CSV table of C-alpha atoms in Angstrom, one decimal:
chain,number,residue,atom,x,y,z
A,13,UNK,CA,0.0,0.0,0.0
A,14,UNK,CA,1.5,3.0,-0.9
A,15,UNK,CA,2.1,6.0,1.3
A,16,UNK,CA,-0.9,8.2,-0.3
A,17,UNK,CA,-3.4,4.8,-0.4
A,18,UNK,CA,-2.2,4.8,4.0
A,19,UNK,CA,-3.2,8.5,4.6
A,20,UNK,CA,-6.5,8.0,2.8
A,21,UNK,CA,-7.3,5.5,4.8
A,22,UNK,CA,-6.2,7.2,8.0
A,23,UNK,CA,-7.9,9.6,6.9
A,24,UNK,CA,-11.4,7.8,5.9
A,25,UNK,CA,-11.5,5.8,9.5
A,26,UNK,CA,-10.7,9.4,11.4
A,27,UNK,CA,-13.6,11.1,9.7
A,28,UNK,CA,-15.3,7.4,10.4
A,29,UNK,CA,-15.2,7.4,14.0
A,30,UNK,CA,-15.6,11.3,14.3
A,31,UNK,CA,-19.3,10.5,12.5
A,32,UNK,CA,-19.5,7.3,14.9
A,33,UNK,CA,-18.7,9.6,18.1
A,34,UNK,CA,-20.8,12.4,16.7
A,35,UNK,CA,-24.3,9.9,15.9
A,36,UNK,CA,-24.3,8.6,19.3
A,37,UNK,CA,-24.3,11.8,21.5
A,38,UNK,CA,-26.7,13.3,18.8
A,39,UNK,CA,-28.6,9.9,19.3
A,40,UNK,CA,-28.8,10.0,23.0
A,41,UNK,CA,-29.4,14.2,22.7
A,42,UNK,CA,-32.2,13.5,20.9
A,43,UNK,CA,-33.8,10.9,23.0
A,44,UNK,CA,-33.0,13.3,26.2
A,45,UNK,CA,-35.1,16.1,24.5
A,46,UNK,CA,-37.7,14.2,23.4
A,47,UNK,CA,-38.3,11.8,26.6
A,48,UNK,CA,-36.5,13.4,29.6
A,49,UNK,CA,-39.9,15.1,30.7
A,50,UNK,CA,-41.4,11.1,30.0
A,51,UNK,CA,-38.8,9.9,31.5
A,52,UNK,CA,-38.9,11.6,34.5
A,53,UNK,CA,-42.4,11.2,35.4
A,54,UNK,CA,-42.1,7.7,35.1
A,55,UNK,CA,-39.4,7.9,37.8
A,56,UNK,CA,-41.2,10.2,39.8
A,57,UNK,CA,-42.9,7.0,41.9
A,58,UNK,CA,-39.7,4.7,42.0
A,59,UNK,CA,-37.5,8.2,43.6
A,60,UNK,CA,-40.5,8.9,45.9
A,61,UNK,CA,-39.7,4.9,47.3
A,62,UNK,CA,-35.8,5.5,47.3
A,63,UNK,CA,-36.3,8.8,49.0
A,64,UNK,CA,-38.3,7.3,52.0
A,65,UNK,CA,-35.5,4.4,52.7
A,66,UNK,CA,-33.3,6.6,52.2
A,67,UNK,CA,-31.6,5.9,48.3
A,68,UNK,CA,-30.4,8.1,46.2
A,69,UNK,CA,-33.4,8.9,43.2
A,70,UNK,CA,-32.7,7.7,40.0
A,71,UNK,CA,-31.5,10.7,37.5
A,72,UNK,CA,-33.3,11.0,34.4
A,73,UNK,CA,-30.3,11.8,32.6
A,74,UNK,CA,-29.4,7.9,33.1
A,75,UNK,CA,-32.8,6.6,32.6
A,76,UNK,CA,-32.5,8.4,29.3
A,77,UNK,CA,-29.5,6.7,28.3
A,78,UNK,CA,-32.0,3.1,28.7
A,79,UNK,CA,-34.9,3.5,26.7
A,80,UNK,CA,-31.4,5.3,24.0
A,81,UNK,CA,-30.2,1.6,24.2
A,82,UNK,CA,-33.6,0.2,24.1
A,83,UNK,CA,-34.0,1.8,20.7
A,84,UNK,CA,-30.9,-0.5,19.4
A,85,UNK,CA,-33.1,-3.3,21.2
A,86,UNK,CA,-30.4,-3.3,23.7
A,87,UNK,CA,-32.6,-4.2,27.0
A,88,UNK,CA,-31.8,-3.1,30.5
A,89,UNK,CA,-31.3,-5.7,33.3
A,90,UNK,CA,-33.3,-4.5,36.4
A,91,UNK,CA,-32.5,-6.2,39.9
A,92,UNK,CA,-35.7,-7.9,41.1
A,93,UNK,CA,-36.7,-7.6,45.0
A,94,UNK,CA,-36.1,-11.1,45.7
A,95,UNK,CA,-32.6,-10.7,44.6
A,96,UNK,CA,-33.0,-11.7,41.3
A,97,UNK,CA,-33.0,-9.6,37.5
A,98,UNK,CA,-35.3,-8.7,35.1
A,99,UNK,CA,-35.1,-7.7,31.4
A,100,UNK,CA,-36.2,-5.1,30.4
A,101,UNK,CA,-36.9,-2.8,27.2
A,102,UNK,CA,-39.0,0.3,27.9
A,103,UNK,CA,-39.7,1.4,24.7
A,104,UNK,CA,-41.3,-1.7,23.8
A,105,UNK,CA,-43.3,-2.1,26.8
A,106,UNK,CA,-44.3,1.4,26.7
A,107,UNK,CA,-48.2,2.3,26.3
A,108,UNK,CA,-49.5,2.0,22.7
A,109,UNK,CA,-45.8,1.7,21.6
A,110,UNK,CA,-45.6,6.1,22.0
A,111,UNK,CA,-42.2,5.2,22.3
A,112,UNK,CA,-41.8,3.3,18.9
A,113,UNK,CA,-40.1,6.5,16.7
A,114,UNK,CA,-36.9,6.1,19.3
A,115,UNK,CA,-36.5,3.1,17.2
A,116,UNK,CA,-35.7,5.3,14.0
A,117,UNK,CA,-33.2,7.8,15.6
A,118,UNK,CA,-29.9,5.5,16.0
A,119,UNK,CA,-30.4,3.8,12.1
A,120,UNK,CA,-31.2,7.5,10.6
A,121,UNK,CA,-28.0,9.1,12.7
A,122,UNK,CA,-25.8,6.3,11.4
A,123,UNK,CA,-26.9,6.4,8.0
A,124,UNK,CA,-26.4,10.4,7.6
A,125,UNK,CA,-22.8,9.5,9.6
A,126,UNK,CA,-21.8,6.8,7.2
A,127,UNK,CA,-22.7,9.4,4.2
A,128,UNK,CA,-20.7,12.2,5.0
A,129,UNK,CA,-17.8,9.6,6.0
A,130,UNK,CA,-18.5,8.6,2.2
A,131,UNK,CA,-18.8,11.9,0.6
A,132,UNK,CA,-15.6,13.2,2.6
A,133,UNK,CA,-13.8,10.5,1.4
A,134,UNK,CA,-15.1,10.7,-2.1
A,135,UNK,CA,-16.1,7.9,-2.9
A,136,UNK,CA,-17.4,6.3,-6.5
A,137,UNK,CA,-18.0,2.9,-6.0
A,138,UNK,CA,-20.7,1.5,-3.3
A,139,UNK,CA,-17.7,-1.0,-1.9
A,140,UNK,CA,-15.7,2.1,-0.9
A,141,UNK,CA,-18.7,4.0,0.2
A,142,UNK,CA,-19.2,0.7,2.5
A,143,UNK,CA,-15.8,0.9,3.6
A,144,UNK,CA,-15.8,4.5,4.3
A,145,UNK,CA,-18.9,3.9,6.2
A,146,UNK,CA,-18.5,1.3,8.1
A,147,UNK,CA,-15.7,2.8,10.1
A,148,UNK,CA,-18.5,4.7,11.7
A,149,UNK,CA,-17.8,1.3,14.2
A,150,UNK,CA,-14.6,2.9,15.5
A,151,UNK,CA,-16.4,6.0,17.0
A,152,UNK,CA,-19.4,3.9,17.8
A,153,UNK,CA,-18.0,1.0,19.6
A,154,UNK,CA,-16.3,2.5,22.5
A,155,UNK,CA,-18.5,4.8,23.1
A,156,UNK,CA,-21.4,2.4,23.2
A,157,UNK,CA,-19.9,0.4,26.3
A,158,UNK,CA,-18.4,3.5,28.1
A,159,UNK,CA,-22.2,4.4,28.1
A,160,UNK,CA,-23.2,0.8,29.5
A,161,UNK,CA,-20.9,1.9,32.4
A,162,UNK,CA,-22.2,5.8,32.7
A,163,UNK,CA,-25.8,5.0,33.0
A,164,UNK,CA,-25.5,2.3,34.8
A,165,UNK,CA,-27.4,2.8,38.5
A,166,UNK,CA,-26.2,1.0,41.4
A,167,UNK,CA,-29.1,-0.2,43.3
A,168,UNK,CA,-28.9,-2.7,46.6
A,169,UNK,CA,-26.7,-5.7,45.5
A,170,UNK,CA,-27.4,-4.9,41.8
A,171,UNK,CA,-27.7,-2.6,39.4
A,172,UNK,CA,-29.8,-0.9,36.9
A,173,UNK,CA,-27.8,-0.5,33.0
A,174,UNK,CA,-27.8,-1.9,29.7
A,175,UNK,CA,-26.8,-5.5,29.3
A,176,UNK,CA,-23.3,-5.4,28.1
A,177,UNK,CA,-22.2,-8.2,25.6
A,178,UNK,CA,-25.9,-7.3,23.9
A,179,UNK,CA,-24.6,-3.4,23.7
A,180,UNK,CA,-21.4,-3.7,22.7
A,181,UNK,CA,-22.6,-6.2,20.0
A,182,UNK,CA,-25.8,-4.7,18.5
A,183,UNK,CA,-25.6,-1.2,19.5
A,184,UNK,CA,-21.4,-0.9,19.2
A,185,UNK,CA,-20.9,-2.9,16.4
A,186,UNK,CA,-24.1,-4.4,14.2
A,187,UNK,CA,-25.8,-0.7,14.2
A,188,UNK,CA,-23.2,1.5,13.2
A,189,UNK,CA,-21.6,-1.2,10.8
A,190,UNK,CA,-24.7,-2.2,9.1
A,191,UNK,CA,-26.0,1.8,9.1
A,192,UNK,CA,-22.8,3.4,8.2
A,193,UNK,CA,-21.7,0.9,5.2
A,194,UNK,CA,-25.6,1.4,3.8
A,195,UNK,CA,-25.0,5.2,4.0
A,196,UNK,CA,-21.9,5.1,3.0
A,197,UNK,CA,-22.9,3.2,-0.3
A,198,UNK,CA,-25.2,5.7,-0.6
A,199,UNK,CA,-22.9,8.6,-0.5
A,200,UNK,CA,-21.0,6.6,-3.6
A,201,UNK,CA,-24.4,6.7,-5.7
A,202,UNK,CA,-24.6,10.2,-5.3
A,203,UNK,CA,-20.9,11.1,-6.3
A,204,UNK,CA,-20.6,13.8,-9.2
A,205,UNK,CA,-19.0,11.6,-12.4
């Protein structure tokens, strides 16, 4: 590979993962906006129970950042009282499915990310723009699982977060490599030439 063929590619999987980073927080800014005022009033019964034995309430900040994974059909794990967990996705077990449009906002962000990675790197073939794309997955990934960790609640023995191997898997890698190589392609079909 020759010196100029190693920049572009540098090049095409900084741009990548700067797209990857960028979809995410727009992702979960987006669900924040949208269902923090949900959100919270869905909370508003559990924090009333932690304040009277004395627990810390739930942010909604954090419970935001569930029902984000939830629409990359990434469940939550909730401890159950008798020691126990429970799986849980919110969105789908939300009344009448009101929650269903989170479901579009991490495959619409990774399909604009994957083609402006394509159209920076200026591509002409749909392989390339698949290439170019799919290295949305390097700005995705880590992020992903640093967010299992951030909105993870500790609560008793257990804790409240996204399940981990199914986030790093379906939200860190299948998402933004299936989204970003489709947009990508894309980006090549609407090359000039």
């Amino acid at each position: 590979m020759s010196t100029t063929g190693r920049s572009d590619a540098t090049r095409d999987l900084a741009v990548g993962a700067t797209g990857g980073v960028a979809a995410y927080l727009l992702g979960y800014l987006v669900v924040f906006v949208t269902q923090r005022g949900r959100v919270g009033e869905s909370l508003r019964g559990i924090n009333f129970v932690a304040d009277l034995i004395g627990g810390d309430p739930i942010p909604a900040w954090k419970a935001v950042g569930w029902v984000f994974y939830n629409a990359h059909f990434v469940s939550t794990e909730v401890p159950t009282p008798l020691g126990g967990t429970q799986v849980v996705n919110f969105i789908a077990e939300s009344d009448a499915g009101s929650l269903a449009a989170m479901y579009l906002v991490p495959p619409l962000l990774l399909l604009v990310a994957g083609l402006l990675a394509g159209r920076i790197a200026g591509v002409t073939e749909p392989i390339e723009g698949a290439r170019a794309g799919g290295f949305v997955v390097a700005g995705y990934l880590p992020i992903a699982l640093a967010g299992v960790l951030v909105f993870g609640y500790s609560i008793g023995d257990g804790a409240i977060a996204p399940i981990l191997p199914t986030a790093g898997l379906l939200a860190g890698i299948v998402y933004p490599a299936v989204f970003g190589a489709v947009g990508g392609a894309v980006a090549s079909l609407l090359a000039d030439g």
